[in-house]
Each structure stands twice: as C-alpha cells, then as structure tokens.
Amino acid sequence: MRLRALLETDALGLRLLGGEDELDRSVRGVMTTDLRDPSRYLSGGELVLTGLAWRRDATDSEPFVRILAGAGVAGLAAGEAELGEIPGDLIEACERHHLPLFAVHETVAFATITEYVVRQVSGERAGDLAAVVDRHRRLMTSGPAGGGPEVVLDLLGSDLDLHAWVLSPTGRQIAGAGDAPLAGPVGATLAGHHLAATRTGRRAPHRAMVGGTTYSLFPIRNAGRGTAPASRDVRESVLSDWLLAVEADASDWPPARLDLLQGVTQLIAVERDRRDAARTVRRRLAQEVLELVQTGAPPAEIAARLRVAAPVLLPGLGTAPHWQVVVARVEWGVAEGSAAVAGGPVAQALLEEILVDPAVTGPDSADRIAVAHTGDEAVALVPLPALTAPAPAHDSGSDTAPAEASADEDPALHADVLLAAVREPLSAGLADDGRLTLGVSAAVHSPEGLRGALEEARHARRVAAARPGRVCAAGHHELASHVLLLPFVPDDVRRAFTARLLDPLRDYDRRHRAELIPTLEAFLDCDGSWTRCASRLHLHVNTLRYRVGRIEQLTGRDLSRLEDKLDFFLALRMS
C-alpha cells in the first residue's frame, strides 16, 4: 500500500506534517517503538509509530530521524497524547531527511493503525502471490515443470512470510523453502495429526501444535484420480496423499487467504501427478517381472526383463544387482452396508514411500523402487548394489545379504527397521479399521531365486499378520524357526493353549502385583540362567527362585524341563 492511502482513511485520524512529495512510498509493514535507537528492529519500508517517550529535549530528534531514514522506513507517525502537539524540532528533522511525518490524534490507538496497515499489506501481498501462482499454474499445466513445489513455497515465504513444507503421508519432507528443513520427528508427528484428523472427517486445514509451534495442515489431493474427492472413500487416498504443513494458525485467516492456500495445494498436486506418471515405467517393469515369476516363466525370460529393469532402477550400474522382494498388504474392515475398499493401490503407493530412506528429502528418492500390485497385495522389487563379501551379522540375528566391497555397511533391507520411522503416523491413518502387514525376503542374485524370494516374503508377511498391532513386519530370518508355525495355528487353539498356561499367572499378578509374567519372560530369555536373569531383573537369586517356584506351583509345570520351557515360550509368543 502507499502512504497516501493512510490520509484517505478518516478512521485513522492522521494529519500530514511534512513530506507531501514522498506520499507514493510503499508501506511494507508497521512498527511501534519508543526506543532512541530502533535500527536493529527495522528492515525498511515500515510505517513507524512512536509516542515520543524517547525525546527528552530538542537535540534528540535529529539522531532519531537520521536512524529511521538510514534504515529506509516509509514514514513516521507521532502520537499527540504525550506532548499535546508534535515538537517543531522533530518536524524540521523529518524535512531535512525527506521523511514523511504524520500526527496521530490522541483519540486514535496505535493498534487501530497497525491493524489497518497489516490488513491492507497482507491483502495486497496475497493478491500479488495469487497472480504469480496463477501464472505458475498455467506454466506447469501447459509445459515442463517450472521448478517444482519449491518455487511456490519460496513465494509463500517471500510474499506472505509463511514457512511451509510439502510432506509425504509418513512425514518425510518432499519439498521445503530455503535452508530450513523440517526435523524428521516433527514431520512424522504432523503427518500423524493430519492422518488422524482426516480419518475422523474433520474439515481441513487441520491445526496441530508440536514443540510449542502451531502448524496448519492442508491436504494435497491427487488431481489425476478423476473422481471428485467428496465421492471417494477417504481410505482410498488417506495413506498416499501429500500434505502442506504451514507454520501458522490458519483458524482466523480470511477466506481469501484460505482460498490462496487451496490454490497452492492444487498447484503442487499437478506436480505430484506429473511425477506419478514418470513412475509408471518402474511400476510396469515390476508388474511384468511379477507376472513372469508367478506364472513360472523360464529363468532366461525373467533374466531378460531384469536386464531391462536394472538400468532404469540403478543407472550406471556395471553388473547385475542383487534383488530383495518386499510384500505389503493393507486391509480395511468392512462396515455393514458399505462397500469394500481395494487395498492393492493403497499398499502400492504406501510401499513406495516406506522403502524410501526417511532421512532423504525430495520427491525423487524412490526412483530405484519398482512396486506392482495384485488384488490387495503390493510387491516391491528392490535392487541392491552388487555384493562381493559376507556382511557382519545383524543384531537381530537375521541372515544378511553379502555386503559391498565396503563391508562396513549392510545394504540389505531389514523388516525390523523398515517401519520404525513410519509406524506412528501410519497407525493414525489406519485408525481402528485398517491394518498394514509387511514381509521381507532375503537377497537373491539370480532370476532362479526370485520365485522363492516372493514366497519367502509372502510367508513372512503372514507371520507379521499373526502379531497384534496396526503396523507389523517380519523378515525372512523368522521363517527358519518355530515362529513360522504360529500363524497357522487356529485361533481357538491358540487362545485355549495360552489361557491354560498364562491365565493363572495373570490372575495372580493382578491380585498381588507379583510380576510373574515379566519374570517368566526374562527367565526364558536368559536360557534359564539364574544369575543372568536375577541380574537383568535386579533381584536377589533367592527372590527369583521364589518367583519361579510360584510359577511352577500355579501352573503345575517344571521350568527345569525343556518341554515345559518350550510350552511357556510358545504361549508367550502367541499371547
């Protein structure tokens, strides 16, 4: 806005005392001060409001005005409440430095002027930004991408002073403005807030507070799906849509600014569609390989398709990679009278996100992941760099693929870490009627091994499905133990077996707070070693012997016998 506009607004009660030739100056903001030297708080273009408390005598006006002029402020408005009228020395100093000076009537509060200026400046900036966004939208929809979401986020920062980030459904940063990335835990928490609010049907934007900072969360709908969002089951998209996180409270924003942010999300959705289209090639490669593997095609034919896939997924790779197979399944509960929701496309988009390193920012870090889907199941073909030396054993006891020449890193995927960073937000999106289970195969180095790897990953996923929780994963190493048998035990048999062994202990713990169940778990985990178990539980050995004796008395079992130890172990795993 221009300084001239202030005089044209009667409600502000301003009177011009000097600087009529400078009234076309632009006002970028407003600041109230009574400091003798406010330069550290000035950035240029402000209308400065002052009550003149800094002035003790006539010599104070010159340095004060000189500081304002040097900082490039637009004008000075002095209140008449303190001295009754504006001192002549201040008027003369403003004339010398060509600084427009206004008198503010004593009945007008500085807050009234501040509110008016902020409203006018924000409105004009929003209008300017809307025009730029509109031009950028037309550019992106008619030709190559004009710099991606970062361009729009930079505009929000420079024109509206809004810090914003584009986040994936798991909270991974897709884009951000400037050099201020959003911390990973903050992104995951915001994504969880957004998914939970979306599942409850709350209207966006959603408000969230993390670490004392308020954020407003706007969904970024995938514009290429064709069906209007209002007519879709929210579960079809909740786990795959991006979101825009803005560091501000949008609850009191005017409709014009909310409309502008909605326009920004639509613009980013165009870029999302463009990048999804580029992912089609990788998805088609995965689908072709999956069909060949499932139909028992000759290894030579599968190898030919892999040779085509390798340059796309690992550009510049000189030798054939190793491969791992990851299988994911998203299942939704079906309410009476409602239609079932297809889980395959949701699992496909979600698996593409899960397989990206959460520490990696940007939208293109999934370029080396090919995911197909069939029915409610998604299958990922993940290439690993060529491996030459055995890797060190993994802490979890899992088998590890051979490592690269730099044997200090194991490039293979591990089920126990894949979901660690995304479990919290995904659980919020799955709410109480959805479930994600995931299985990971061992690495294979030839087409002949893919059929077995696929079955291995599917079996591992079934093991994960037998566990409690909304988000569960299992790896190939678990298929070499008794755990493989547990998912196939009928539920009623499992319940009866665990109840017979563990219910007496649970009842005793409830009545006496004796902690017999934790003691049993620790005792078995320590392979029946009295010393190690007592040390882990911080108990005297005699106390531990008393507890174990009580367990044997209540259950009629003998924990010195292998058979009884195994029964207790299985009961704990199935409970």
Coordinates of C-alpha atoms in Angstrom, one line a residue:
M1 CA 0.0 0.0 0.0
R2 CA 1.0 3.7 -0.4
L3 CA 1.4 6.3 2.3
R4 CA -1.2 8.4 0.6
A5 CA -3.8 5.8 1.4
L6 CA -3.4 6.5 5.1
L7 CA -4.5 10.1 4.7
E8 CA -7.6 9.0 2.7
T9 CA -8.8 6.8 5.6
D10 CA -10.7 9.1 8.0
A11 CA -10.9 6.5 10.8
L12 CA -7.1 6.6 11.3
G13 CA -7.2 10.3 12.2
L14 CA -3.8 11.1 10.6
R15 CA -2.6 14.6 9.8
L16 CA 0.3 15.2 7.4
L17 CA 3.0 17.5 8.9
G18 CA 5.6 17.2 6.1
G19 CA 6.8 15.1 3.2
E20 CA 3.9 15.6 0.8
D21 CA 6.2 14.8 -2.1
E22 CA 7.0 11.4 -0.7
L23 CA 3.5 10.0 -0.2
D24 CA 3.8 7.5 -3.0
R25 CA 6.3 5.4 -0.9
S26 CA 5.2 1.8 -0.4
V27 CA 4.5 0.6 3.1
R28 CA 5.6 -3.0 3.7
G29 CA 4.8 -3.2 7.4
V30 CA 4.3 -1.3 10.6
M31 CA 6.3 -1.0 13.8
T32 CA 5.7 0.8 17.2
T33 CA 8.7 2.0 19.1
D34 CA 9.9 4.4 21.8
L35 CA 13.5 3.3 21.6
R36 CA 16.1 6.0 21.0
D37 CA 17.8 3.6 18.5
P38 CA 15.3 1.1 17.0
S39 CA 17.6 0.3 14.0
R40 CA 18.1 -3.4 14.9
Y41 CA 14.4 -4.0 14.5
L42 CA 14.0 -2.2 11.2
S43 CA 14.3 -3.8 7.7
G44 CA 13.0 -1.0 5.5
G45 CA 9.5 0.0 4.3
E46 CA 7.9 0.3 7.7
L47 CA 5.5 2.9 8.9
V48 CA 7.0 3.7 12.4
L49 CA 4.6 4.7 15.2
T50 CA 6.0 6.5 18.2
G51 CA 4.6 8.0 21.4
L52 CA 7.7 10.3 21.6
A53 CA 8.8 8.8 25.0
W54 CA 12.4 8.7 23.7
R55 CA 12.5 12.6 23.4
R56 CA 14.0 14.4 26.3
D57 CA 15.0 17.7 24.6
A58 CA 15.2 19.2 21.2
T59 CA 18.6 17.6 20.4
D60 CA 17.1 14.1 20.4
S61 CA 15.0 14.5 17.3
E62 CA 17.9 14.7 14.8
P63 CA 19.6 11.4 15.6
F64 CA 16.3 9.6 15.9
V65 CA 15.1 10.7 12.5
R66 CA 18.6 10.1 10.9
I67 CA 18.4 6.4 12.1
L68 CA 14.9 6.0 10.6
A69 CA 15.9 7.5 7.3
G70 CA 19.1 5.4 7.2
A71 CA 17.0 2.2 7.7
G72 CA 14.8 3.1 4.8
V73 CA 11.5 3.4 6.7
A74 CA 8.5 4.6 4.7
G75 CA 7.3 7.2 7.2
L76 CA 6.9 8.3 10.8
A77 CA 3.6 8.8 12.7
A78 CA 3.9 10.5 16.1
G79 CA 1.2 10.5 18.7
E80 CA -0.1 13.7 20.2
A81 CA -1.1 12.1 23.5
E82 CA 2.3 12.6 25.2
L83 CA 3.2 16.2 24.4
G84 CA -0.1 17.6 23.1
E85 CA 1.4 18.6 19.8
I86 CA 4.3 17.4 17.7
P87 CA 7.6 19.4 18.5
G88 CA 8.9 21.7 15.8
D89 CA 12.4 20.1 16.1
L90 CA 11.0 16.8 15.0
I91 CA 9.2 18.3 12.1
E92 CA 12.4 20.1 10.9
A93 CA 14.5 16.9 11.3
C94 CA 12.0 15.0 9.1
E95 CA 12.1 17.7 6.5
R96 CA 15.9 17.6 6.4
H97 CA 15.9 13.8 5.8
H98 CA 12.8 13.8 3.5
L99 CA 10.9 11.6 5.8
P100 CA 7.1 11.9 5.7
L101 CA 5.7 12.8 9.1
F102 CA 2.1 12.3 10.4
A103 CA 0.5 13.4 13.6
V104 CA -1.8 10.8 15.3
H105 CA -4.8 12.3 17.1
E106 CA -4.8 11.4 20.8
T107 CA -8.1 9.6 20.4
V108 CA -6.7 7.1 17.9
A109 CA -5.0 4.0 19.2
F110 CA -1.8 2.8 17.6
A111 CA -3.4 -0.7 17.5
T112 CA -6.1 0.7 15.1
I113 CA -3.4 1.9 12.7
T114 CA -1.4 -1.3 13.0
E115 CA -4.4 -3.5 12.3
Y116 CA -5.4 -1.4 9.2
V117 CA -1.9 -1.4 7.7
V118 CA -1.3 -5.1 8.3
R119 CA -4.7 -6.0 6.8
Q120 CA -4.0 -3.9 3.7
V121 CA -0.5 -5.1 3.2
S122 CA -1.4 -8.7 3.6
G123 CA -4.3 -8.4 1.2
E124 CA -2.1 -6.8 -1.4
R125 CA 0.6 -9.4 -1.0
A126 CA -1.9 -12.2 -1.2
G127 CA -3.3 -10.7 -4.4
D128 CA 0.2 -10.5 -5.9
L129 CA 1.0 -14.0 -4.9
A130 CA -2.3 -15.3 -6.2
A131 CA -1.4 -13.8 -9.6
V132 CA 2.0 -15.3 -9.6
V133 CA 0.6 -18.7 -8.5
D134 CA -1.9 -18.5 -11.3
R135 CA 0.8 -17.8 -13.9
H136 CA 2.9 -20.6 -12.5
R137 CA -0.1 -23.0 -12.6
R138 CA -0.7 -22.2 -16.3
L139 CA 3.0 -22.7 -17.0
M140 CA 3.1 -26.1 -15.2
T141 CA -0.1 -27.4 -16.8
S142 CA 0.9 -26.4 -20.4
G143 CA 4.6 -27.3 -20.3
P144 CA 7.6 -28.6 -18.3
A145 CA 7.6 -28.2 -14.6
G146 CA 8.6 -24.7 -13.5
G147 CA 11.0 -25.6 -10.7
G148 CA 8.6 -27.9 -8.7
P149 CA 6.9 -27.2 -5.4
E150 CA 9.9 -25.3 -4.1
V151 CA 9.1 -22.4 -6.3
V152 CA 5.7 -22.0 -4.8
L153 CA 7.0 -22.4 -1.2
D154 CA 9.6 -19.7 -1.9
L155 CA 6.8 -17.4 -2.9
L156 CA 4.8 -18.1 0.3
G157 CA 7.9 -17.3 2.3
S158 CA 8.9 -14.1 0.4
D159 CA 5.5 -12.6 -0.2
L160 CA 3.5 -13.8 2.9
D161 CA 6.2 -14.6 5.4
L162 CA 4.9 -18.2 5.6
H163 CA 7.2 -21.1 6.2
A164 CA 5.8 -24.2 4.6
W165 CA 6.8 -27.7 3.7
V166 CA 5.3 -30.5 1.5
L167 CA 5.3 -33.8 3.4
S168 CA 4.6 -37.3 2.4
P169 CA 1.9 -39.4 4.3
T170 CA 4.7 -40.6 6.7
G171 CA 6.0 -37.1 7.3
R172 CA 9.1 -37.3 5.1
Q173 CA 9.9 -33.9 3.5
I174 CA 9.2 -33.7 -0.2
A175 CA 9.9 -30.0 -0.6
G176 CA 10.7 -27.0 1.5
A177 CA 11.6 -23.4 1.0
G178 CA 15.1 -22.1 1.7
D179 CA 17.5 -23.8 4.0
A180 CA 15.2 -24.6 6.9
P181 CA 14.3 -28.3 6.6
L182 CA 11.6 -29.7 9.0
A183 CA 13.0 -32.1 11.6
G184 CA 12.1 -35.7 10.9
P185 CA 10.3 -36.3 14.2
V186 CA 8.3 -33.1 13.7
G187 CA 7.3 -34.2 10.2
A188 CA 6.2 -37.6 11.4
T189 CA 4.1 -36.1 14.2
L190 CA 2.4 -33.6 11.8
A191 CA 1.7 -36.4 9.4
G192 CA 0.1 -38.4 12.3
H193 CA -2.1 -35.4 13.3
H194 CA -3.1 -34.9 9.6
L195 CA -4.0 -38.6 9.1
A196 CA -5.9 -38.9 12.3
A197 CA -7.9 -35.7 11.5
T198 CA -8.6 -36.9 8.0
R199 CA -9.9 -40.3 9.2
T200 CA -12.3 -38.6 11.7
G201 CA -13.7 -36.4 8.8
R202 CA -12.6 -33.1 10.2
R203 CA -12.6 -30.3 7.7
A204 CA -9.2 -29.0 6.6
P205 CA -7.0 -27.2 7.3
H206 CA -6.1 -29.2 10.5
R207 CA -4.4 -27.4 13.4
A208 CA -1.5 -29.1 15.2
M209 CA 0.9 -27.9 17.8
V210 CA 4.4 -29.5 18.0
G211 CA 7.1 -28.3 20.4
G212 CA 5.2 -25.1 21.1
T213 CA 4.8 -24.2 17.4
T214 CA 1.4 -24.1 15.7
Y215 CA 1.1 -25.6 12.2
S216 CA -1.8 -25.7 9.8
L217 CA -2.1 -28.8 7.6
F218 CA -3.6 -28.7 4.2
P219 CA -4.3 -32.0 2.2
I220 CA -2.8 -32.1 -1.3
R221 CA -5.3 -34.1 -3.3
N222 CA -4.0 -36.2 -6.2
A223 CA -5.7 -34.3 -9.1
G224 CA -5.3 -37.2 -11.6
R225 CA -7.6 -39.7 -9.9
G226 CA -10.7 -38.4 -11.8
T227 CA -13.3 -39.0 -9.2
A228 CA -14.3 -36.0 -7.0
P229 CA -12.7 -36.3 -3.6
A230 CA -16.1 -35.9 -1.9
S231 CA -17.4 -39.0 -3.5
R232 CA -14.4 -41.2 -2.7
D233 CA -14.0 -43.3 0.4
V234 CA -11.3 -41.5 2.4
R235 CA -9.4 -44.7 2.9
E236 CA -8.6 -44.9 -0.8
S237 CA -6.3 -42.0 -0.5
V238 CA -5.5 -41.2 3.1
L239 CA -2.3 -43.2 3.1
S240 CA -1.0 -41.8 -0.2
D241 CA -1.8 -38.1 -0.4
W242 CA 0.8 -35.5 0.3
L243 CA 0.1 -32.6 2.7
L244 CA 1.2 -29.0 3.0
A245 CA 2.4 -28.0 6.5
V246 CA 2.3 -24.2 7.2
E247 CA 3.9 -22.7 10.3
A248 CA 0.9 -20.6 11.2
D249 CA -2.5 -20.8 12.7
A250 CA -5.0 -20.6 9.8
S251 CA -8.1 -20.8 12.1
D252 CA -8.5 -17.0 11.9
W253 CA -7.4 -16.4 8.3
P254 CA -9.8 -14.6 6.0
P255 CA -11.4 -16.6 3.2
A256 CA -9.2 -15.0 0.5
R257 CA -6.0 -16.3 2.2
L258 CA -7.5 -19.8 2.7
D259 CA -8.5 -19.9 -1.0
L260 CA -5.0 -18.9 -1.9
L261 CA -3.5 -21.8 0.1
Q262 CA -6.0 -24.2 -1.5
G263 CA -4.8 -22.9 -4.9
V264 CA -1.2 -23.7 -3.8
T265 CA -2.1 -27.3 -2.9
Q266 CA -3.8 -27.7 -6.3
L267 CA -0.6 -26.4 -8.0
I268 CA 1.5 -28.9 -6.0
A269 CA -0.9 -31.7 -6.9
V270 CA -0.2 -31.1 -10.6
E271 CA 3.4 -31.7 -9.9
R272 CA 2.5 -34.8 -7.9
D273 CA 0.6 -36.2 -10.9
R274 CA 3.4 -35.4 -13.2
R275 CA 5.9 -37.4 -11.0
D276 CA 3.4 -40.3 -10.6
A277 CA 3.2 -40.5 -14.3
A278 CA 7.0 -40.8 -14.5
R279 CA 6.8 -43.7 -12.0
T280 CA 4.6 -45.6 -14.4
V281 CA 7.6 -47.1 -16.2
R282 CA 9.0 -48.6 -13.0
R283 CA 5.6 -49.9 -12.0
R284 CA 5.2 -51.6 -15.3
L285 CA 8.6 -53.2 -15.1
A286 CA 7.7 -54.6 -11.7
Q287 CA 4.3 -55.9 -12.9
E288 CA 5.9 -57.7 -15.8
V289 CA 8.6 -59.3 -13.6
L290 CA 6.0 -60.3 -11.1
E291 CA 3.7 -61.9 -13.7
L292 CA 6.7 -63.9 -15.1
V293 CA 7.7 -65.1 -11.7
Q294 CA 4.2 -66.1 -10.6
T295 CA 3.5 -68.0 -13.8
G296 CA 6.7 -70.0 -13.6
A297 CA 8.4 -68.4 -16.7
P298 CA 11.8 -69.8 -17.7
P299 CA 14.7 -68.1 -15.8
A300 CA 16.2 -66.8 -19.1
E301 CA 13.0 -64.9 -19.8
I302 CA 12.9 -63.4 -16.3
A303 CA 16.6 -62.5 -16.6
A304 CA 15.9 -60.6 -19.8
R305 CA 13.3 -58.5 -18.1
L306 CA 15.7 -57.8 -15.2
R307 CA 18.3 -56.7 -17.6
V308 CA 15.8 -54.1 -18.9
A309 CA 14.9 -53.1 -15.3
A310 CA 18.4 -52.8 -13.9
P311 CA 19.5 -49.7 -15.9
V312 CA 16.2 -47.9 -15.1
L313 CA 16.4 -48.7 -11.4
L314 CA 20.2 -48.4 -11.0
P315 CA 21.5 -46.1 -13.6
G316 CA 25.2 -46.6 -14.4
L317 CA 25.4 -50.0 -12.7
G318 CA 28.1 -52.1 -14.4
T319 CA 27.0 -55.5 -13.1
A320 CA 23.7 -57.2 -12.4
P321 CA 22.3 -56.3 -8.9
H322 CA 21.1 -58.5 -6.2
W323 CA 17.3 -58.2 -5.5
Q324 CA 15.1 -58.4 -2.5
V325 CA 11.3 -58.8 -2.6
V326 CA 9.0 -57.0 -0.1
V327 CA 5.3 -57.8 0.1
A328 CA 2.8 -55.5 1.8
R329 CA -0.9 -55.8 2.4
V330 CA -3.4 -53.1 3.5
E331 CA -6.7 -54.5 4.8
W332 CA -9.7 -52.5 5.9
G333 CA -12.6 -53.5 8.0
V334 CA -15.9 -53.6 6.1
A335 CA -18.8 -51.9 7.9
E336 CA -22.3 -53.3 7.4
G337 CA -23.9 -51.8 4.3
S338 CA -20.6 -50.3 3.0
A339 CA -18.5 -51.3 0.0
A340 CA -15.1 -52.9 0.4
V341 CA -12.1 -50.7 -0.2
A342 CA -9.4 -52.1 -2.6
G343 CA -6.2 -52.3 -0.7
G344 CA -3.8 -53.0 -3.6
P345 CA -3.3 -49.5 -5.0
V346 CA -3.1 -48.1 -1.4
A347 CA -0.5 -50.7 -0.5
Q348 CA 1.4 -49.9 -3.7
A349 CA 1.7 -46.2 -3.0
L350 CA 2.4 -46.8 0.6
L351 CA 5.2 -49.3 0.0
E352 CA 6.8 -46.9 -2.5
E353 CA 7.0 -44.4 0.4
I354 CA 8.1 -46.9 3.1
L355 CA 11.0 -48.1 1.0
V356 CA 12.5 -44.6 0.9
D357 CA 15.1 -43.7 3.5
P358 CA 13.2 -41.4 5.8
A359 CA 16.3 -39.2 6.1
V360 CA 16.3 -38.5 2.4
T361 CA 14.3 -35.4 1.3
G362 CA 12.8 -34.7 -2.1
P363 CA 10.3 -36.4 -4.2
D364 CA 12.6 -38.4 -6.5
S365 CA 14.4 -40.6 -4.0
A366 CA 12.0 -43.5 -4.8
D367 CA 13.2 -43.7 -8.4
R368 CA 15.0 -47.0 -7.7
I369 CA 12.0 -48.8 -6.4
A370 CA 9.6 -50.8 -8.6
V371 CA 6.3 -51.8 -7.0
A372 CA 3.4 -53.8 -8.5
H373 CA 0.1 -54.7 -7.0
T374 CA -2.2 -57.6 -7.4
G375 CA -5.5 -57.8 -5.5
D376 CA -4.9 -56.4 -2.0
E377 CA -1.2 -57.1 -2.1
A378 CA 1.7 -54.9 -3.3
V379 CA 5.0 -56.5 -4.3
A380 CA 8.3 -54.4 -4.4
L381 CA 11.3 -55.5 -6.4
V382 CA 14.2 -53.7 -4.7
P383 CA 17.7 -53.8 -6.3
L384 CA 20.8 -53.9 -4.2
P385 CA 24.2 -52.9 -5.4
A386 CA 26.4 -55.8 -6.5
L387 CA 27.8 -57.5 -3.4
T388 CA 31.0 -59.3 -3.0
A389 CA 31.9 -60.1 0.6
P390 CA 30.0 -61.5 3.6
A391 CA 28.4 -58.9 5.8
P392 CA 28.7 -58.9 9.6
A393 CA 25.8 -60.5 11.4
H394 CA 22.9 -58.2 12.1
D395 CA 22.0 -57.5 15.7
S396 CA 18.5 -59.1 15.3
G397 CA 20.1 -62.4 14.3
S398 CA 18.7 -62.2 10.8
D399 CA 20.5 -63.6 7.8
T400 CA 22.2 -60.8 5.9
A401 CA 22.9 -60.5 2.3
P402 CA 26.5 -60.3 1.1
A403 CA 27.9 -56.8 1.5
E404 CA 29.6 -54.5 -0.9
A405 CA 33.4 -54.1 -1.1
S406 CA 32.9 -51.6 1.8
A407 CA 31.9 -54.4 4.1
D408 CA 31.1 -52.0 7.0
E409 CA 27.6 -51.4 5.6
D410 CA 24.9 -53.9 5.0
P411 CA 22.7 -52.7 2.1
A412 CA 20.0 -55.3 2.6
L413 CA 16.6 -54.3 3.9
H414 CA 15.5 -55.5 7.3
A415 CA 11.9 -55.8 8.4
D416 CA 12.7 -54.6 11.9
V417 CA 13.9 -51.2 10.8
L418 CA 11.7 -50.5 7.7
L419 CA 8.7 -49.4 9.7
A420 CA 10.4 -47.8 12.7
A421 CA 10.1 -44.2 11.4
V422 CA 6.7 -44.5 9.9
R423 CA 4.7 -46.7 12.4
E424 CA 3.3 -43.7 14.4
P425 CA 1.8 -41.7 11.5
L426 CA 0.6 -44.8 9.7
S427 CA -1.2 -46.2 12.8
A428 CA -3.0 -42.9 13.0
G429 CA -4.1 -43.2 9.3
L430 CA -5.2 -46.8 9.7
A431 CA -7.2 -45.8 12.8
D432 CA -9.3 -48.7 14.2
D433 CA -10.4 -50.4 11.0
G434 CA -7.2 -50.7 9.0
R435 CA -4.1 -52.8 9.1
L436 CA -0.7 -52.9 7.3
T437 CA 1.4 -56.0 7.3
L438 CA 4.8 -56.4 5.6
G439 CA 7.2 -59.2 4.8
V440 CA 10.8 -59.0 3.6
S441 CA 12.8 -61.8 1.7
A442 CA 16.5 -62.5 1.8
A443 CA 18.6 -61.1 -1.1
V444 CA 18.9 -63.2 -4.2
H445 CA 21.4 -62.8 -7.0
S446 CA 19.8 -64.7 -9.9
P447 CA 16.4 -65.0 -11.6
E448 CA 16.1 -68.5 -10.4
G449 CA 15.9 -67.2 -6.8
L450 CA 13.0 -64.7 -7.4
R451 CA 10.2 -67.3 -7.1
G452 CA 11.5 -68.4 -3.8
A453 CA 12.1 -64.8 -2.6
L454 CA 8.5 -63.9 -3.4
E455 CA 7.1 -66.9 -1.5
E456 CA 9.5 -66.1 1.4
A457 CA 8.3 -62.5 1.6
R458 CA 4.6 -63.7 1.5
H459 CA 5.2 -66.2 4.3
A460 CA 7.0 -63.5 6.3
R461 CA 4.0 -61.2 5.8
R462 CA 1.7 -63.9 7.2
V463 CA 3.9 -64.2 10.3
A464 CA 3.6 -60.4 10.7
A465 CA -0.2 -60.7 10.3
A466 CA -0.3 -63.1 13.3
R467 CA 1.0 -60.3 15.5
P468 CA -1.0 -57.7 17.3
G469 CA -0.9 -54.1 16.2
R470 CA -1.9 -51.9 13.3
V471 CA 1.5 -51.9 11.6
C472 CA 3.6 -55.1 11.7
A473 CA 6.5 -56.5 9.7
A474 CA 8.5 -59.8 9.7
G475 CA 11.7 -60.8 7.9
H476 CA 13.0 -63.9 6.2
H477 CA 15.1 -64.9 9.2
E478 CA 12.0 -65.6 11.2
L479 CA 11.0 -68.3 8.8
A480 CA 13.7 -70.6 10.0
S481 CA 12.2 -71.0 13.5
H482 CA 9.1 -72.2 15.2
V483 CA 7.6 -68.7 14.6
L484 CA 6.7 -69.9 11.0
L485 CA 4.2 -72.3 12.5
L486 CA 2.4 -69.9 14.8
P487 CA 0.3 -68.1 12.1
F488 CA -1.3 -71.4 11.0
V489 CA -2.5 -72.5 14.5
P490 CA -6.3 -72.0 14.7
D491 CA -7.3 -69.0 16.8
D492 CA -9.4 -71.1 19.2
V493 CA -6.5 -73.5 19.8
R494 CA -4.1 -70.5 20.4
R495 CA -6.5 -69.0 22.9
A496 CA -7.1 -72.2 24.8
F497 CA -3.3 -73.0 24.9
T498 CA -2.3 -69.6 26.2
A499 CA -5.1 -69.3 28.7
R500 CA -4.3 -72.7 30.3
L501 CA -0.7 -71.7 30.9
L502 CA -0.8 -68.0 31.4
D503 CA -4.2 -67.1 32.9
P504 CA -3.3 -68.4 36.4
L505 CA -0.1 -66.2 36.3
R506 CA -2.0 -63.1 35.1
D507 CA -4.7 -63.5 37.8
Y508 CA -2.0 -63.8 40.5
D509 CA -0.2 -60.7 39.1
R510 CA -3.4 -58.7 39.2
R511 CA -4.1 -59.6 42.8
H512 CA -0.6 -59.4 44.2
R513 CA 1.4 -57.3 41.7
A514 CA 4.0 -60.2 41.7
E515 CA 5.3 -59.6 38.2
L516 CA 5.3 -63.4 37.4
I517 CA 4.8 -62.9 33.7
P518 CA 7.7 -60.5 33.3
T519 CA 9.8 -62.8 35.4
L520 CA 8.9 -65.8 33.2
E521 CA 9.8 -63.9 30.0
A522 CA 13.2 -62.8 31.4
F523 CA 13.9 -66.3 32.7
L524 CA 13.3 -67.9 29.3
D525 CA 15.2 -65.1 27.5
C526 CA 18.2 -65.8 29.7
D527 CA 18.0 -69.5 28.8
G528 CA 17.2 -70.5 32.4
S529 CA 20.3 -68.9 33.9
W530 CA 19.5 -67.9 37.4
T531 CA 22.5 -65.5 37.7
R532 CA 21.9 -63.6 34.4
C533 CA 18.1 -63.4 35.0
A534 CA 18.5 -62.1 38.6
S535 CA 20.9 -59.5 37.3
R536 CA 18.6 -58.4 34.5
L537 CA 15.6 -58.1 36.9
H538 CA 17.8 -56.5 39.6
L539 CA 16.7 -59.2 42.1
H540 CA 18.4 -61.4 44.6
V541 CA 18.7 -65.0 43.3
N542 CA 16.6 -66.3 46.2
T543 CA 13.8 -63.9 45.2
L544 CA 14.0 -65.1 41.7
R545 CA 13.8 -68.8 42.9
Y546 CA 10.8 -67.9 44.9
R547 CA 9.0 -66.4 41.9
V548 CA 9.9 -69.3 39.6
G549 CA 8.6 -71.7 42.3
R550 CA 5.4 -69.8 42.4
I551 CA 5.0 -70.0 38.6
E552 CA 5.5 -73.8 38.8
Q553 CA 3.1 -74.2 41.7
L554 CA 0.3 -72.2 39.9
T555 CA 0.7 -74.0 36.5
G556 CA 1.8 -77.5 37.5
R557 CA 4.8 -77.2 35.2
D558 CA 8.5 -77.7 35.8
L559 CA 10.8 -75.0 34.4
S560 CA 13.8 -77.3 34.6
R561 CA 12.2 -79.5 31.8
L562 CA 12.8 -78.5 28.2
E563 CA 9.3 -79.4 27.2
D564 CA 7.7 -77.1 29.8
K565 CA 10.1 -74.3 28.9
L566 CA 9.1 -74.6 25.2
D567 CA 5.4 -74.6 26.1
F568 CA 5.8 -71.4 28.1
F569 CA 7.8 -69.8 25.3
L570 CA 5.2 -70.6 22.7
A571 CA 2.4 -69.4 24.9
L572 CA 4.1 -66.1 25.4
R573 CA 4.7 -65.6 21.7
M574 CA 1.1 -66.4 20.9
S575 CA -0.4 -64.2 23.5

